[in-house]
Amino acid sequence: MINITIDGIKTSVPEGSTILQAAATVGINIPTLCYHPDQAVKANCRVCVCEVEGNRLLQAACSQPVAEGMNIKTRSPKVIEARKTILELILSHHPQDCLNCIRNGNCELQDLAAEYIIRDNPFELKIRDLEKDFSTPSLFRDPAKCILCRRCVDACNVIQTVGALGLEKRGCEAMVVPTLGGSLLDSPCVMCGQCIHACPVGAIGEVENIDELLAAIADPDVVVVTQIAPAVRLALGEEIGMETGELPMDVFVAGLRQVGFDYVLHTNFTADLTILEEGNELLKRLTTGGTLPMFTSCSPGWINFCESFYPDLLDNLSTCKSPQQMFGSLVKTYWADKMGIPAKKIFSVSIMPCTAKKYEASRPEMNSSGYRDVDIVLTTREVGKLLRLTGIDFKRLAPSPFDSWMGAYTGAAVIFGATGGVMEAALRTVYEVVTKKELEDVNFQFARGFEGIKEAEIDLDGTKVKVAIAHSLANARKLMDQVRAGESPYHFIEIMACPGGCIGGGGQPITKANAKRIERIKAIYEEDQALAMRKSHLNPEVKVLYDEFLHEPLGHKSHELLHTHYHAKDKKAF
Amino acid sequence: MAVEMRIALRNYGKIDPLKIDEYISLGGYAALKKACAMDKAELIDQVKKSNLRGRGGAGFNCGQKWAFASKADADQKYVICNADEGEPGTYKDRLIMENDPQTLIEGMAICAYAIGATKGYIYCRGEYPQVVAILKAAIAQAREKGILGGFDLEVRMGAGAYVCGEETALIESIEGNRGEPRFKPPYPPVSGLWQKPTIVNNVETFAVIPVIVEKGSEWFAAIGDPAYPGTKVLTLTGDINQRTFFEVPTDTKLNEVIYELGGGIPGGKKFKAVQVGGTSGAFIPENKLDTAIAFDKMAAIDATLGSGAVFVLDETRDLVDVSTRIARFFEHESCGKCAPCREGTMRMYDLMEKINAGEGSPADVALLNKLGRVMSYACLCGLGQAAPAPVLSTIKNFAADYNAKFK
Amino acid sequence: MAYKSIIQNFAGVPGGMLEAFHAVQNEYSYLPEEAIIEAAKAFGVPTAEAYGVASFYSMFSVKKRGKNVVRICESAPCHIAGAAEVVAALEKELGISMGESTPDGRFALEFTECVGQCQATPVITINSKAYLDVTPASVPVILAEYR
């Protein structure tokens, strides 16, 4: 243990602690900007500088390890002046656009400017003459707002190993740019949106589709129908002043009706459906020598990644569409017929924790219904804004149930939102199909948790199936490289592009640390635990769908509406 | 009386740099042989006792640095020569490399033995391709002669970035990255090139190592200023009659350098200021010229010896204009990694340009003072920390030039 | 184009990207996109990272430029020795402004910071070869070598 004094407080901390860590142990919060708890220390913003007795130079708290006898001042006049000056420098090179900015009210630079009481900035306001990049349907970049903390570069290169973002030039001309300085669409960007979570300001965000929604709601001829992904509800509370998991599902539904949705249905319905289709597809490949290992295909960021970096392995992907897209093609066919609503009047909305889903919905082949299967995708953050727009007190709103035919779901669908959830849901059904026995304990513990790669060998009454689960694309690469080398021991692999799975998706409330993802994962399994029905094949509405419409898994109708194909992308990526 | 004393440049003009036998005939590589027969700890102790301090500008005790690297436990260690020489007004390292490359190679080989390194790099700035050719030829000759033993030496080129003179930025550049400095600690002797213990020393520092080993630490420690002993190669530029180089003991005074060795100011003009140490050095007024060039003596007058560049300006020179040009240099050369330097160098140039154009006011000078002060202790590396020095020193010592420009 | 073979020569050199880029520029005078992508592949880094390296160093150009790169030093010692007049002479002689290339692709004209020949200011370099004590009068003579 090392003995130090910090702001007059004497304390002991473990060797190797930084000043930042040491300060936290005694309740002193040193402000930071480029520091990120899940990334390597950068020490480039210099906001966290502190005075260390005996040293003329200020030390960055995030990078400076403590030493025996160190006497640290985190808020001396010299430090305060330095921090204010640094903030003034950053702010005077930043658009004064808070009122119109996507991060208004949720911006680390705003918070620091307020904390350091920045009033008259002595430096003349200079704004970089750089165009906004709206080239993709999912993400936009506003480089003029970039403060060059480089958290997005780390998220893209280290956590996701996509490498779509990098630095260009140097000095005051330095800027974060997509590959070769081109547009985001031309880069290998998979649109996972992890850069959004990393960005402390509004330099990156999702393309918002709120205006299209409000126009559809206002149009009396349009029937606005929405689906909701399993990872949305538990995080949505964070957007409206509640705890993670605190917003009840039926109050959420009621809130959406207040926003103006005509029908509220659930993606969990098609998640259960996906298990039926994909489970049968896996069994077919296992018994008839199909391409193995089979990869899940519900994460569009992962699909983009596979198409760009592993186009030689596209045949390994399940041909199943994602639950979002299965829903889209059914809502304008099966559901429209059952409800007696003309398909062309339906405005199909999808509420997702995901930014890549905006791109997925726009893929040309996603029109099996004869129309655009999903018209717009809204992120959890966008829905949070809509709920705040209603001005409702969610603690007093009367609950409302889902609408019919595509609103029922099981616990197996709920867990899709966490890494390992699709695998566990699939195993709950595949077990019973193969062994023809009832699965008594539906909990597959090996599949749960934040470990980067999880694996197991499942014994289906003699038939052994090796499975693996990866979340975040760096881990996906490890499994993919193994497959490419012909060395993969697995039959079935679940891959989620985002750390933690969909609960950590690019569209979720701004997620500053993995600790929050872990908290959300806990809420997902609690939700599953509380449900009576936890196996996909028991979903009564799914039974009706097969009886009346699809007839059988992998049948002709399924292939037409619920399955898809992929294309290699040339993004100069490898 | 100022007298030249050539240690780093002892062979200048006496040998053909591309004939290793000539270097050997003048005693070359005897020191390496002697060193390799010594106990490593004893060798390092000798270097430490000589009190040789880095000749690149930072002035850290050379032997002490080697001791840290020697103590570090690793499967691979590196010796790097910083031949980036980006400091405007400086060309001393080019002189050494163009005329006596073997002394540099011998110095590096001695260091490699001392710390237990088998691989070395000379990082030579990209603007010196002819020097790179000489170095490669010299290394090939030394290798052919079997002199270097197991020490594998390679030349790498810079590509036009002053910041790569900073040791960790240089290391990043050898790793094939953008030349952006790392935060310290960890220091290179503990974790440097590819996270291995690494010694980075200047060309001039390595060039005197063979002589120290040969003649002993006491001999060297007795030359010049005791706290910063030995000699320093100075390169004179600007308004000076002898626009050339001299190697002098470190207790030589600035007025001796300028008036005796340098021959004074041309055209009968009067002296106004001298910027010593390169473009991040302070501008020194006439009343401070009775100061020895040694590192600590210069620090006492708020100046720096730095690279040994001596840039003289006569009474006709507008120091605001010169300082503005220098501010632009730092705006160009900032690597852009840390906020106070990236933004601060840009703002310093903007403010200087404003003042230089006659649009400035005392409030702008006050802002420059505050900004410069904060940069000097908040920036991540030496570039940002030193960049304000020329501007702040001219504001302090030559206020008349600024007052003349105010609106 | 032959970028691949030039770059492959350095693929085994740890951290050899700068060496590879110098070699490409010796042939082509700048770093084409394809060369940057090849370098990324050869050194196992994302293309974005290779582009970050290419665009960091002032001797590298990611934009096409004239074959003979004429650079004039604008650091303080050259500045006070009369670099500004030499700049005017260069612009006049080549018919282009600083930062541009001649339409026939023969010359590129750029500023540079100190090149270490401060004993003979002002200094220009052409393809890194230094020309010393340059005056406006000597500019046409120097350039004639490359026409």
Coordinates of C-alpha atoms in Angstrom, one line a residue, chain A residues 41-46 49 56-59 63-65 78 81-83 85-86 88-90 92-93 122-126 128 147-150 167-174, chain B residues 159-163 178 180 183-185 331-347 350-351 354 367 370-371 373-381 385:
Chain A
V41 CA -5.8 5.6 -20.8
K42 CA -5.2 8.4 -23.2
A43 CA -4.2 11.5 -21.1
N44 CA -4.8 13.8 -24.1
C45 CA -7.5 16.2 -22.9
R46 CA -5.4 17.3 -19.9
V49 CA -4.5 17.6 -14.4
R56 CA 6.3 22.3 -11.7
L57 CA 4.5 20.3 -14.3
L58 CA 0.9 19.4 -13.6
Q59 CA 0.2 15.6 -13.8
S63 CA -2.2 8.4 -16.2
Q64 CA 0.1 9.3 -13.2
P65 CA 0.7 6.5 -10.7
K78 CA -3.2 26.7 -10.5
E81 CA -7.1 28.0 -13.9
A82 CA -5.5 25.3 -16.1
R83 CA -8.7 23.4 -16.4
T85 CA -8.2 27.5 -19.8
I86 CA -8.2 24.1 -21.4
E88 CA -12.1 27.6 -22.9
L89 CA -9.7 26.4 -25.6
I90 CA -11.9 23.4 -26.5
S92 CA -13.9 28.2 -28.5
H93 CA -13.2 25.6 -31.3
P122 CA -11.3 35.1 -24.1
F123 CA -10.6 33.1 -27.2
E124 CA -12.4 34.0 -30.4
L125 CA -15.0 31.5 -31.6
K126 CA -13.7 29.5 -34.5
R128 CA -14.2 24.1 -38.4
I147 CA -13.0 17.4 -29.5
L148 CA -10.5 14.8 -30.5
C149 CA -10.7 12.8 -27.4
R150 CA -10.3 9.6 -29.6
L167 CA -7.0 10.3 -37.4
E168 CA -6.1 12.6 -40.3
K169 CA -3.3 15.2 -40.4
R170 CA -1.9 16.7 -37.2
G171 CA -2.0 19.7 -34.9
C172 CA -5.0 22.0 -35.1
E173 CA -5.8 20.4 -38.4
A174 CA -6.1 16.9 -36.9
Chain B
A159 CA 9.3 12.0 -42.6
G160 CA 9.0 15.6 -41.6
A161 CA 7.7 16.0 -38.0
Y162 CA 9.6 18.1 -35.5
V163 CA 7.7 16.4 -32.7
R178 CA 1.9 8.6 -36.1
E180 CA 2.6 11.2 -31.2
F183 CA 2.6 10.0 -21.5
K184 CA 5.4 9.3 -19.0
P185 CA 5.7 7.4 -16.7
E331 CA 1.2 25.5 -34.9
H332 CA 2.5 23.4 -37.8
E333 CA 4.5 21.0 -35.7
S334 CA 2.1 20.3 -32.9
C335 CA 1.1 16.6 -33.1
G336 CA -2.5 17.4 -32.2
K337 CA -2.9 14.8 -29.5
C338 CA -3.3 16.9 -26.4
A339 CA -5.9 19.7 -26.2
P340 CA -3.8 22.5 -24.7
C341 CA -1.0 22.2 -27.3
R342 CA -3.3 21.5 -30.3
E343 CA -5.6 24.4 -29.5
G344 CA -3.0 26.6 -27.7
T345 CA -0.4 26.7 -30.5
M346 CA -3.1 27.7 -32.9
R347 CA -4.3 30.5 -30.6
D350 CA -3.6 33.8 -34.1
L351 CA -2.9 36.3 -31.3
K354 CA -3.1 39.9 -34.9
L367 CA -4.0 36.5 -22.8
K370 CA -1.8 33.3 -19.4
L371 CA -2.1 30.8 -22.2
R373 CA 1.9 29.8 -18.7
V374 CA -0.8 27.2 -18.6
M375 CA 0.6 25.4 -21.7
S376 CA 4.1 25.3 -20.0
Y377 CA 2.8 23.0 -17.3
A378 CA -0.3 21.4 -18.6
C379 CA 0.8 20.0 -22.0
L380 CA 1.6 16.4 -22.4
C381 CA 5.1 16.7 -23.8
Q385 CA 5.5 22.9 -22.7

